[in-house]
């Protein structure tokens, strides 16, 4: 899941990016209203986290901008302004929830999960392919109901492939889901994550296969059943 954080306090932005990345989200961070407008114009985000007091404008204007463009993604306002008027203004302008600074990182991650679970959020909850299941909100993967532990990158990759099961998912779109815009992605970084994911799926007994579409991307399919051998004569 891809989040956009709009926060001009660099130290706080760094903490939030680290905390949410650890919780399994991919986070892009920008320091103001204008770069945020650029970011939402080129990428689809599942959730926006907005500071209100920004150097080049007010976060509320950004909420209106995003809503005018028809984007229904959840918006969580993060601000030191805890007054009733500010809360009401924020919610009236189209934000979904409000978290007053300072807050605990665990609470922020929990609020994000709650907003993403709402009807109308862009994500369903449980995806299944064969004996493999992925809960996109709890970020849990199971094989035959046994937990399968994956790194955040492996999990995001699996989620993208499960969402488009049977279809090729192009490399740039996978890289977009796995790496924040600021990350430097080396040529074979994605291949390395794919090969780790394949190994974990095989070890866990998941009946799925990740195929390579050479030069294009990857496809997840249910594994072909192994033909049963007839009795030998
Ligand atoms: Ca600020």
XYZ file of C-alpha atoms and ligand atoms in Angstrom:
234
model
C 0.000 0.000 0.000
C 1.331 3.366 -1.000
C 1.017 6.400 1.245
C 1.828 10.043 0.655
C 3.062 11.987 3.663
C 2.948 15.801 3.435
C 5.008 17.172 6.324
C 7.526 20.019 6.380
C 9.203 19.049 9.660
C 11.991 16.893 8.270
C 12.819 15.137 11.517
C 9.192 14.200 12.120
C 8.736 13.191 8.469
C 11.754 10.893 8.784
C 10.345 9.240 11.897
C 6.950 8.721 10.282
C 8.467 7.304 7.089
C 10.609 4.882 9.101
C 7.748 3.826 11.371
C 5.257 3.246 8.570
C 7.815 1.544 6.336
C 8.478 -0.860 9.174
C 4.708 -1.444 9.401
C 4.774 -2.554 5.756
C 3.669 0.584 3.912
C 5.468 2.239 1.016
C 5.728 5.930 1.889
C 6.547 8.922 -0.302
C 7.206 12.110 1.632
C 6.958 15.701 0.367
C 7.432 18.938 2.351
C 4.695 21.205 1.001
C 1.417 21.803 -0.831
C 2.907 22.231 -4.325
C 5.069 19.091 -4.339
C 2.082 17.205 -2.900
C -0.098 18.366 -5.812
C 2.577 17.134 -8.211
C 2.807 13.789 -6.408
C -0.944 13.084 -6.454
C -1.057 14.038 -10.125
C 1.404 11.328 -11.123
C 0.845 8.479 -8.640
C -2.151 6.710 -7.127
C -2.029 6.739 -3.359
C -4.091 4.573 -1.045
C -3.911 7.079 1.806
C -2.756 10.671 2.341
C -1.247 11.901 5.621
C -1.350 15.685 5.806
C 0.177 18.268 8.062
C -1.915 21.464 8.105
C 0.727 24.155 8.641
C 2.898 23.950 5.527
C 5.408 26.539 4.304
C 3.645 27.166 0.988
C 0.027 26.923 2.068
C -2.528 25.182 4.192
C -3.098 21.428 4.224
C -6.854 22.077 4.099
C -6.429 23.552 0.603
C -4.710 20.366 -0.390
C -7.629 18.295 0.898
C -9.970 20.365 -1.292
C -7.635 20.064 -4.262
C -7.486 16.280 -3.937
C -11.251 15.931 -3.522
C -11.953 18.240 -6.485
C -9.885 15.916 -8.632
C -12.304 13.146 -7.664
C -9.838 11.225 -5.532
C -11.701 9.328 -2.828
C -8.661 7.974 -1.033
C -8.729 8.346 2.746
C -7.038 11.434 4.184
C -5.673 11.602 7.715
C -4.720 15.022 9.055
C -1.704 15.181 11.359
C -1.372 18.438 13.168
C -0.495 20.260 16.332
C -3.705 22.273 15.977
C -6.052 20.422 18.246
C -8.755 23.085 18.546
C -12.345 22.166 17.795
C -12.589 24.658 14.909
C -9.539 23.150 13.240
C -10.861 19.645 13.625
C -14.264 20.595 12.215
C -12.689 22.546 9.322
C -10.457 19.626 8.474
C -13.285 17.129 8.439
C -15.641 19.520 6.602
C -13.105 20.022 3.859
C -13.124 16.307 3.104
C -10.551 14.715 5.396
C -11.521 11.415 7.035
C -9.746 11.522 10.353
C -7.584 13.672 12.559
C -4.580 12.856 14.731
C -3.161 15.509 17.064
C 0.616 15.759 17.497
C 2.431 14.425 19.331
C 1.230 10.894 18.696
C 2.629 7.410 19.102
C 3.795 5.707 15.931
C 1.750 2.637 16.841
C -1.386 4.733 16.987
C -0.630 6.299 13.609
C -0.146 2.860 12.011
C -3.388 1.637 13.594
C -5.330 4.686 12.319
C -3.925 4.099 8.829
C -5.063 0.474 8.884
C -8.525 1.517 10.087
C -8.936 4.072 7.299
C -7.797 1.560 4.687
C -10.318 -0.965 5.965
C -13.290 1.341 5.319
C -15.708 0.540 2.552
C -14.748 2.641 -0.435
C -11.059 2.407 0.342
C -9.273 1.086 -2.686
C -8.342 -2.236 -1.163
C -10.231 -5.374 -0.339
C -9.231 -7.383 2.654
C -8.412 -10.997 1.880
C -7.016 -12.168 -1.429
C -6.721 -15.887 -2.071
C -5.042 -17.934 -4.765
C -5.073 -21.692 -4.232
C -4.024 -22.420 -0.663
C -2.367 -19.019 -0.326
C -4.234 -16.166 1.380
C -3.197 -12.580 1.980
C -4.985 -10.148 4.289
C -4.124 -6.752 2.839
C -5.127 -4.837 5.961
C -3.614 -6.995 8.701
C -0.639 -7.616 6.332
C -0.692 -11.356 7.042
C 0.012 -14.157 4.636
C -1.050 -17.751 5.239
C -0.589 -21.047 3.431
C -3.232 -23.619 4.361
C -4.013 -21.289 7.299
C -0.435 -21.504 8.570
C 1.280 -18.099 8.869
C 3.950 -17.387 6.274
C 6.438 -14.745 7.354
C 7.525 -12.366 4.616
C 9.547 -9.168 4.597
C 7.568 -5.983 3.807
C 8.948 -5.932 0.236
C 8.149 -9.598 -0.368
C 4.657 -8.963 0.978
C 4.040 -5.909 -1.212
C 5.257 -7.838 -4.232
C 2.994 -10.766 -3.439
C 0.041 -8.421 -2.953
C 0.554 -6.805 -6.380
C 0.794 -10.182 -8.061
C -2.230 -11.601 -6.210
C -4.339 -8.561 -7.136
C -3.713 -9.293 -10.802
C -3.517 -13.082 -10.625
C -3.126 -14.629 -14.068
C -2.016 -11.332 -15.612
C 1.438 -9.948 -16.249
C 2.321 -7.164 -13.842
C 4.914 -4.899 -15.440
C 8.240 -4.309 -13.707
C 7.840 -0.514 -13.395
C 4.520 -0.966 -11.669
C 6.009 -3.514 -9.250
C 8.965 -1.240 -8.564
C 6.522 1.602 -7.914
C 4.734 -0.503 -5.322
C 7.919 -1.685 -3.606
C 10.086 1.380 -3.505
C 9.402 4.946 -2.447
C 10.061 7.595 -5.103
C 13.179 8.709 -3.289
C 14.698 5.212 -3.267
C 17.473 4.367 -5.682
C 16.458 1.100 -7.277
C 19.324 -0.860 -8.754
C 18.810 -2.910 -11.895
C 18.275 -6.302 -10.313
C 16.756 -5.296 -6.951
C 13.300 -6.437 -8.029
C 14.638 -9.753 -9.365
C 16.263 -10.389 -5.977
C 12.956 -9.833 -4.150
C 11.159 -12.077 -6.655
C 13.635 -14.886 -6.126
C 13.350 -14.631 -2.336
C 9.565 -14.653 -2.591
C 9.642 -17.717 -4.864
C 11.849 -19.542 -2.373
C 9.590 -18.703 0.566
C 6.475 -19.732 -1.319
C 8.079 -23.031 -2.314
C 9.303 -23.757 1.222
C 5.860 -23.050 2.669
C 4.092 -25.426 0.279
C 2.082 -22.646 -1.413
C 0.472 -24.021 -4.551
C 1.235 -21.020 -6.725
C 3.937 -20.176 -9.250
C 5.571 -16.838 -10.023
C 6.414 -16.891 -13.740
C 8.790 -14.505 -15.482
C 7.448 -12.678 -18.524
C 10.857 -11.942 -20.000
C 11.598 -8.255 -20.399
C 8.105 -7.317 -19.195
C 7.294 -8.405 -15.677
C 5.914 -11.265 -13.604
C 2.700 -13.318 -13.364
C 1.328 -15.283 -10.436
C -0.775 -18.339 -11.232
C -2.096 -21.291 -9.273
C 0.475 -24.078 -9.603
C -0.280 -26.711 -12.220
C -1.351 -29.914 -10.481
C 1.321 -32.565 -10.865
C -0.138 -35.244 -13.156
C -0.813 -38.381 -11.155
C 0.970 -41.443 -12.467
C -1.217 -44.305 -13.515
C -0.488 -47.751 -12.093
C 2.516 -49.325 -13.746
C 1.837 -52.382 -15.756
Ca 4.136 22.030 9.698
